[in-house]
Short mmCIF file of C-alpha atoms in Angstrom, two decimals:
data_model
loop_
_atom_site.label_atom_id
_atom_site.label_comp_id
_atom_site.label_asym_id
_atom_site.label_seq_id
_atom_site.Cartn_x
_atom_site.Cartn_y
_atom_site.Cartn_z
CA MET A 169 -15.00 1.90 30.02
CA GLU A 170 -11.80 0.36 28.72
CA TYR A 171 -11.70 -1.53 25.42
CA ARG A 172 -9.30 -4.31 24.54
CA LYS A 173 -8.42 -6.34 21.48
CA LEU A 174 -9.16 -10.03 21.89
CA GLN A 175 -5.74 -11.31 20.92
CA GLY A 176 -5.74 -13.69 17.97
CA THR A 177 -8.80 -11.98 16.45
CA ASP A 178 -9.80 -8.65 14.93
CA LEU A 179 -12.36 -8.07 17.67
CA THR A 180 -12.30 -5.20 20.16
CA LEU A 181 -14.30 -5.84 23.32
CA SER A 182 -15.38 -3.79 26.29
CA ALA A 183 -13.12 -4.98 29.10
CA VAL A 184 -16.26 -5.56 31.17
CA GLY A 185 -18.72 -7.63 29.19
CA PHE A 186 -22.23 -8.92 29.87
CA GLY A 187 -22.94 -12.63 30.22
CA VAL A 188 -26.52 -12.84 28.98
CA TRP A 189 -27.21 -16.08 30.83
CA THR A 190 -27.99 -14.09 33.98
CA VAL A 191 -31.00 -12.40 32.37
CA GLY A 192 -31.80 -14.99 29.70
CA THR A 193 -32.32 -17.88 32.12
CA THR A 194 -33.82 -18.15 35.61
CA TRP A 195 -30.59 -19.46 37.15
CA TRP A 196 -29.76 -16.15 38.83
CA GLY A 197 -33.23 -15.07 39.88
CA VAL A 198 -34.00 -12.63 37.00
CA LYS A 199 -37.40 -14.00 36.02
CA ASP A 200 -38.78 -10.77 34.55
CA GLU A 201 -37.87 -10.46 30.86
CA ALA A 202 -38.65 -6.74 30.83
CA MET A 203 -36.12 -6.24 33.60
CA GLY A 204 -33.58 -8.33 31.70
CA LYS A 205 -33.98 -6.21 28.60
CA ARG A 206 -33.62 -3.02 30.65
CA LEU A 207 -30.36 -4.27 32.09
CA LEU A 208 -29.02 -5.15 28.64
CA ARG A 209 -29.90 -1.71 27.32
CA GLN A 210 -28.48 0.07 30.35
CA ALA A 211 -25.27 -1.89 29.94
CA PHE A 212 -24.93 -0.62 26.38
CA ASP A 213 -25.60 2.93 27.54
CA LEU A 214 -22.79 2.53 30.11
CA GLY A 215 -20.27 1.53 27.46
CA ILE A 216 -20.51 -2.26 27.58
CA THR A 217 -20.29 -3.54 24.02
CA PHE A 218 -19.54 -7.27 24.39
CA PHE A 219 -22.54 -9.50 25.06
CA ASP A 220 -21.87 -13.20 25.55
CA ASN A 221 -24.78 -15.54 24.91
CA GLY A 222 -25.38 -19.23 24.20
CA ASP A 223 -27.99 -21.13 22.24
CA THR A 224 -28.65 -23.45 25.17
CA TYR A 225 -29.68 -20.60 27.47
CA ALA A 226 -33.43 -21.11 27.84
CA SER A 227 -33.25 -23.13 24.58
CA GLY A 228 -32.56 -20.03 22.52
CA ARG A 229 -34.82 -17.55 24.27
CA ALA A 230 -31.81 -15.65 25.67
CA GLU A 231 -30.67 -14.90 22.12
CA GLU A 232 -34.14 -13.61 21.22
CA LEU A 233 -34.16 -11.45 24.35
CA GLN A 234 -30.85 -9.90 23.35
CA ARG A 235 -32.21 -9.12 19.87
CA GLU A 236 -35.26 -7.44 21.37
CA ALA A 237 -33.09 -5.31 23.67
CA LEU A 238 -30.21 -4.45 21.36
CA GLY A 239 -31.25 -5.23 17.80
CA ASP A 240 -31.30 -1.58 16.79
CA VAL A 241 -27.63 -1.11 17.81
CA ARG A 242 -26.34 -4.32 16.26
CA GLU A 243 -23.43 -2.65 14.48
CA GLN A 244 -22.25 -1.01 17.70
CA ILE A 245 -21.93 -4.20 19.75
CA VAL A 246 -19.90 -7.41 19.63
CA ILE A 247 -22.01 -10.56 19.84
CA GLY A 248 -20.63 -13.75 21.26
CA THR A 249 -22.67 -16.91 21.36
CA LYS A 250 -22.04 -20.63 21.72
CA PHE A 251 -22.97 -23.97 20.18
CA GLY A 252 -22.45 -27.66 20.78
CA TYR A 253 -25.28 -28.77 23.02
CA ASP A 254 -28.03 -30.39 20.96
CA ILE A 255 -30.95 -28.15 21.88
CA TYR A 256 -33.13 -29.38 19.02
CA ASN A 257 -33.37 -33.07 19.93
CA ASN A 258 -32.79 -32.91 23.69
CA PRO A 259 -34.99 -30.91 26.07
CA GLU A 260 -33.56 -29.06 29.05
CA ARG A 261 -32.66 -31.42 31.85
CA PRO A 262 -33.56 -31.00 35.53
CA GLY A 263 -30.97 -29.63 37.91
CA GLN A 264 -29.09 -27.89 35.09
CA GLN A 265 -27.59 -31.16 33.90
CA GLU A 266 -25.65 -31.07 30.65
CA ARG A 267 -27.41 -31.95 27.42
CA PRO A 268 -25.59 -34.21 24.95
CA HIS A 269 -23.12 -32.51 22.63
CA ASP A 270 -23.12 -32.80 18.84
CA TRP A 271 -19.84 -31.73 17.26
CA THR A 272 -20.55 -32.76 13.68
CA PRO A 273 -20.00 -30.05 11.05
CA ALA A 274 -23.63 -30.45 9.97
CA TYR A 275 -24.88 -29.72 13.48
CA MET A 276 -22.60 -26.69 13.77
CA ARG A 277 -24.23 -25.30 10.62
CA LYS A 278 -27.69 -25.97 11.99
CA ALA A 279 -26.84 -24.33 15.30
CA LEU A 280 -25.30 -21.33 13.56
CA GLU A 281 -28.37 -20.83 11.39
CA GLY A 282 -30.60 -20.93 14.48
CA SER A 283 -28.51 -18.42 16.40
CA LEU A 284 -28.35 -16.00 13.48
CA LYS A 285 -32.13 -16.07 13.22
CA ARG A 286 -32.78 -15.66 16.94
CA LEU A 287 -30.22 -12.87 17.29
CA GLY A 288 -31.57 -11.10 14.20
CA THR A 289 -28.18 -10.71 12.55
CA ASP A 290 -26.30 -11.78 9.44
CA TYR A 291 -23.14 -12.70 11.32
CA ILE A 292 -21.84 -13.70 14.74
CA ASP A 293 -18.76 -11.83 15.92
CA TYR A 294 -17.43 -14.56 18.20
CA TYR A 295 -18.66 -18.17 17.96
CA GLN A 296 -17.62 -20.58 20.73
CA LEU A 297 -17.58 -24.32 21.29
CA HIS A 298 -19.66 -24.56 24.46
CA ASN A 299 -18.08 -26.58 27.27
CA CYS A 300 -16.13 -28.67 24.78
CA ARG A 301 -13.75 -31.46 25.72
CA VAL A 302 -10.32 -31.83 24.18
CA GLU A 303 -11.61 -34.33 21.60
CA ALA A 304 -13.75 -31.61 20.02
CA ILE A 305 -10.83 -29.18 20.03
CA ARG A 306 -8.85 -31.75 18.05
CA GLN A 307 -11.67 -32.59 15.62
CA ASP A 308 -10.33 -31.32 12.31
CA ASP A 309 -13.55 -31.47 10.27
CA LEU A 310 -15.39 -29.28 12.79
CA TRP A 311 -12.69 -26.61 12.77
CA ALA A 312 -12.47 -26.72 8.98
CA GLU A 313 -16.21 -26.02 8.84
CA LEU A 314 -15.82 -23.11 11.24
CA GLU A 315 -13.16 -21.67 8.96
CA LYS A 316 -15.52 -22.05 5.99
CA ALA A 317 -18.25 -20.20 7.88
CA LYS A 318 -15.76 -17.45 8.65
CA ALA A 319 -14.78 -17.21 4.96
CA GLU A 320 -18.47 -16.90 4.11
CA GLY A 321 -18.84 -13.95 6.48
CA LEU A 322 -21.17 -15.77 8.87
CA ILE A 323 -18.76 -15.49 11.80
CA ARG A 324 -15.83 -13.16 12.38
CA ALA A 325 -13.87 -15.28 14.87
CA TYR A 326 -14.25 -18.48 16.85
CA GLY A 327 -12.91 -20.06 20.01
CA THR A 328 -13.82 -22.20 23.00
CA ALA A 329 -15.64 -21.80 26.31
CA LEU A 330 -14.50 -24.28 28.95
CA GLY A 331 -16.74 -25.80 31.59
CA PRO A 332 -19.28 -26.27 32.94
CA ALA A 333 -17.55 -26.51 36.34
CA LEU A 334 -13.89 -25.76 36.95
CA ASN A 335 -11.72 -28.88 36.92
CA GLU A 336 -8.22 -30.04 36.07
CA ARG A 337 -9.03 -31.33 32.59
CA GLN A 338 -9.60 -27.74 31.46
CA ILE A 339 -5.87 -27.04 31.65
CA GLU A 340 -5.33 -29.46 28.76
CA GLU A 341 -8.38 -28.12 26.93
CA GLY A 342 -7.33 -24.50 27.31
CA ILE A 343 -3.76 -25.11 26.20
CA ALA A 344 -4.98 -27.16 23.23
CA SER A 345 -7.30 -24.33 22.19
CA VAL A 346 -4.58 -21.70 22.48
CA ARG A 347 -1.59 -23.63 21.14
CA GLU A 348 -3.06 -26.13 18.71
CA ARG A 349 -5.92 -24.04 17.29
CA ARG A 350 -4.67 -20.55 18.16
CA ALA A 351 -8.23 -19.94 19.31
CA PRO A 352 -9.18 -17.74 22.30
CA THR A 353 -10.79 -19.47 25.23
CA GLN A 354 -13.19 -18.58 28.04
CA ILE A 355 -12.42 -19.82 31.55
CA ILE A 356 -13.61 -19.63 35.14
CA TYR A 357 -11.11 -17.37 36.89
CA ASN A 358 -11.31 -15.19 39.96
CA LEU A 359 -9.50 -14.14 43.13
CA LEU A 360 -10.57 -17.32 44.92
CA GLU A 361 -10.25 -19.75 41.98
CA GLN A 362 -6.97 -19.01 40.24
CA VAL A 363 -5.81 -22.51 39.31
CA LEU A 364 -6.77 -22.43 35.61
CA GLY A 365 -5.61 -18.87 35.04
CA GLU A 366 -2.23 -19.60 36.63
CA GLN A 367 -1.64 -22.36 34.11
CA LEU A 368 -3.23 -20.87 31.02
CA LEU A 369 -2.66 -17.10 31.05
CA PRO A 370 1.15 -17.28 30.65
CA VAL A 371 0.72 -19.67 27.70
CA ALA A 372 -1.89 -17.42 26.10
CA GLN A 373 0.30 -14.36 26.55
CA ALA A 374 3.29 -16.13 24.99
CA GLU A 375 1.19 -17.34 22.05
CA GLY A 376 -0.55 -14.01 21.47
CA VAL A 377 -4.00 -15.56 21.92
CA GLY A 378 -6.70 -14.04 24.10
CA VAL A 379 -8.59 -15.29 27.12
CA MET A 380 -11.84 -14.15 28.70
CA ALA A 381 -12.98 -14.85 32.25
CA ARG A 382 -16.40 -15.65 33.59
CA VAL A 383 -17.53 -16.00 37.23
CA PRO A 384 -15.04 -13.27 38.28
CA HIS A 385 -16.99 -12.82 41.52
CA ALA A 386 -16.76 -16.47 42.59
CA SER A 387 -20.50 -17.13 42.27
CA GLY A 388 -21.33 -14.08 44.37
CA LEU A 389 -18.78 -14.35 47.17
CA LEU A 390 -16.87 -11.34 45.82
CA GLU A 391 -19.92 -9.16 45.19
CA GLY A 392 -20.00 -7.89 48.75
CA TYR A 393 -23.56 -8.77 49.74
CA MET A 394 -23.32 -12.32 51.09
CA THR A 395 -23.50 -13.23 54.76
CA PRO A 396 -23.40 -16.69 56.37
CA ASP A 397 -27.22 -16.55 56.42
CA THR A 398 -27.70 -15.83 52.70
CA GLU A 399 -30.19 -18.18 51.05
CA PHE A 400 -30.52 -18.77 47.32
CA GLU A 401 -33.85 -18.87 45.54
CA PRO A 402 -35.17 -22.17 44.15
CA GLY A 403 -33.62 -22.70 40.72
CA ASP A 404 -30.51 -20.64 41.50
CA HIS A 405 -27.53 -22.47 40.00
CA ARG A 406 -25.59 -22.32 43.26
CA ASN A 407 -28.07 -24.73 44.79
CA TRP A 408 -26.87 -27.31 42.27
CA ARG A 409 -23.20 -26.51 42.69
CA MET A 410 -23.39 -27.29 46.41
CA THR A 411 -25.61 -30.36 46.59
CA THR A 412 -26.18 -30.32 50.36
CA ASN A 413 -26.82 -27.57 52.88
CA ALA A 414 -23.66 -28.57 54.74
CA LYS A 415 -21.49 -28.15 51.64
CA ARG A 416 -23.14 -24.85 50.78
CA LYS A 417 -22.62 -23.60 54.34
CA ALA A 418 -18.95 -24.63 54.34
CA TRP A 419 -18.37 -23.03 50.92
CA MET A 420 -19.94 -19.78 52.04
CA GLU A 421 -18.36 -19.54 55.47
CA ASP A 422 -14.88 -20.35 54.18
CA GLY A 423 -15.22 -17.99 51.23
CA LEU A 424 -16.50 -15.14 53.38
CA LYS A 425 -13.48 -15.45 55.69
CA LYS A 426 -11.25 -14.94 52.66
CA VAL A 427 -13.36 -12.01 51.48
CA GLU A 428 -13.09 -10.42 54.93
CA GLY A 429 -9.31 -10.46 54.63
CA LEU A 430 -9.39 -9.08 51.09
CA ASN A 431 -11.67 -6.26 52.19
CA ALA A 432 -9.39 -5.31 55.05
CA GLU A 433 -6.20 -5.28 52.97
CA PHE A 434 -7.28 -4.23 49.47
CA VAL A 435 -10.66 -2.48 49.67
CA GLU A 436 -11.22 -0.43 52.81
CA GLY A 437 -9.83 3.04 52.26
CA ARG A 438 -8.47 2.08 48.83
CA GLY A 439 -11.08 3.76 46.62
CA ARG A 440 -12.65 0.60 45.21
CA THR A 441 -15.32 -1.96 46.07
CA ILE A 442 -14.69 -5.67 46.49
CA GLY A 443 -16.62 -6.23 43.28
CA GLN A 444 -14.36 -3.83 41.38
CA LEU A 445 -11.25 -5.39 42.92
CA ALA A 446 -12.36 -8.77 41.61
CA LEU A 447 -12.68 -7.42 38.06
CA GLN A 448 -9.36 -5.56 38.27
CA PHE A 449 -7.64 -8.75 39.37
CA ALA A 450 -9.11 -10.84 36.56
CA LEU A 451 -8.16 -8.20 33.99
CA HIS A 452 -4.57 -7.79 35.16
CA SER A 453 -3.01 -10.15 32.59
CA PRO A 454 -2.38 -8.61 29.13
CA ALA A 455 -3.86 -11.79 27.65
CA MET A 456 -7.26 -11.13 29.24
CA GLY A 457 -9.64 -9.58 26.72
CA THR A 458 -12.75 -9.18 28.86
CA VAL A 459 -14.42 -10.35 32.05
CA LEU A 460 -18.05 -11.41 32.31
CA PRO A 461 -19.53 -10.57 35.71
CA ASN A 462 -22.92 -11.97 36.60
CA ILE A 463 -25.20 -8.96 36.11
CA TYR A 464 -28.73 -9.28 37.44
CA ALA A 465 -29.42 -5.93 39.13
CA GLU A 466 -28.87 -2.26 38.34
CA GLN A 467 -26.64 -1.69 41.36
CA GLY A 468 -24.14 -4.32 40.29
CA LEU A 469 -24.25 -3.20 36.66
CA HIS A 470 -23.37 0.40 37.52
CA GLU A 471 -20.68 -0.69 39.98
CA TYR A 472 -18.93 -2.99 37.50
CA ALA A 473 -19.20 -0.56 34.59
CA ALA A 474 -17.41 2.00 36.79
CA THR A 475 -14.46 -0.31 37.50
CA PHE A 476 -12.05 1.88 35.55
CA GLU A 477 -13.09 4.94 37.54
CA ALA A 478 -11.95 3.22 40.75
CA ALA A 479 -8.41 3.23 42.09
CA PRO A 480 -6.44 0.84 39.85
CA LEU A 481 -4.92 -2.37 41.17
CA THR A 482 -1.15 -2.01 41.45
CA ASP A 483 1.36 -4.69 40.51
CA GLU A 484 2.34 -4.92 44.17
CA GLU A 485 -1.26 -5.52 45.24
CA TYR A 486 -1.71 -8.10 42.49
CA GLY A 487 1.37 -10.00 43.66
CA ALA A 488 0.22 -9.83 47.27
CA ILE A 489 -3.16 -11.33 46.34
CA GLN A 490 -1.46 -14.16 44.47
CA ALA A 491 0.71 -14.86 47.52
CA LEU A 492 -2.37 -14.98 49.75
CA TYR A 493 -4.02 -17.42 47.34
CA ARG A 494 -0.99 -19.73 47.41
CA GLU A 495 -1.36 -19.91 51.18
CA ASN A 496 -5.14 -20.41 50.94
CA PHE A 497 -5.59 -16.97 52.54
CA GLY A 498 -4.28 -18.41 55.79
CA LEU A 499 -7.17 -20.85 56.16
CA THR A 500 -6.95 -24.59 56.68
CA HIS A 501 -9.97 -25.54 54.51
CA ASP A 502 -10.81 -24.85 50.88
CA LEU A 503 -14.07 -23.52 49.42
CA ARG A 504 -15.58 -27.00 49.54
CA GLY A 505 -15.00 -27.21 53.27
CA GLN A 506 -12.29 -29.83 52.77
CA GLU A 507 -9.05 -29.70 54.69
CA VAL A 508 -6.16 -28.39 52.64
CA VAL A 509 -3.26 -30.83 52.57
CA LYS A 510 -0.27 -28.90 51.27
CA PRO A 511 3.25 -30.33 51.14
CA GLU A 512 6.07 -27.94 52.00
CA GLY A 513 6.44 -25.38 49.20
CA ALA A 514 3.34 -26.48 47.30
CA LYS A 515 0.41 -24.30 46.32
CA ALA A 516 -2.92 -24.66 48.05
CA GLU A 517 -5.66 -26.29 46.03
CA VAL A 518 -8.65 -24.00 45.57
CA ALA A 519 -12.23 -25.21 45.13
CA GLN A 520 -13.29 -26.23 41.67
#
């Protein structure tokens, strides 16, 4: 495993982290808590030390699950969790709809107290505004309260996590986090969805502020198991992302054509898997502190933890992948199945 400093903080993270939402909710098919705890523990045994959670995941149960799996090694891991959604006055909504946010300093304190209790710890290493909009990033009283909590030793560092789905407004949000607050930010970034990273990573590198990436495998397309006939279980979050069978089919077929090309040029005979290539690509920027693959099975966990044992991605390969992305991998439709309209010299728009 490789370990990196999250720029702008005193934290050192495993370059491959663990997004606890995959085992702490039912959105990825892990419905067995015992299995989830085994995966968390195995991840630690494989050198993964950064675990990224959120109080809204199963209304706090994911934080309790992490405590039960890793409470005895608390001082050897880095705990990230998130706040902002009002989980105390608003029940979970159907179809994974967003709950209302509460960005008052008083609610931040309440949320922090709840997370500390559920995680069984006296401090949070990395506390994040969960899917915040730019107004929250510019809310001075909230950030002043975060700084107070840091001075009290309740948190070590704080930043933002942008979402829920990738869209253009996150460019402004990410730049505001990095430049105006000098706070690290978490983004959706992968081989097939580079738009936010293209805009934000150079700014973060220039400012000396870190970034972390989630969904590095493009919701499973870059894991290497999907076929055009793959079906998702009821409750799987990808059923909500693509609201009709036609959209889901177009997203999958288009994405798999791109993956086929990536396999042929950058995987076959190169000493790496497509899943490892995806992590290597996301980690290429010096500003990237960690990536958070969706881990829900032992096979994937062992594969991703071994990323740094695979043949490394060269600068030439990285540039070639970026060039392919700019040309939409030679395809005429994007991941949403929509025709790409690209003026001469412009970059292709990738699905958000």
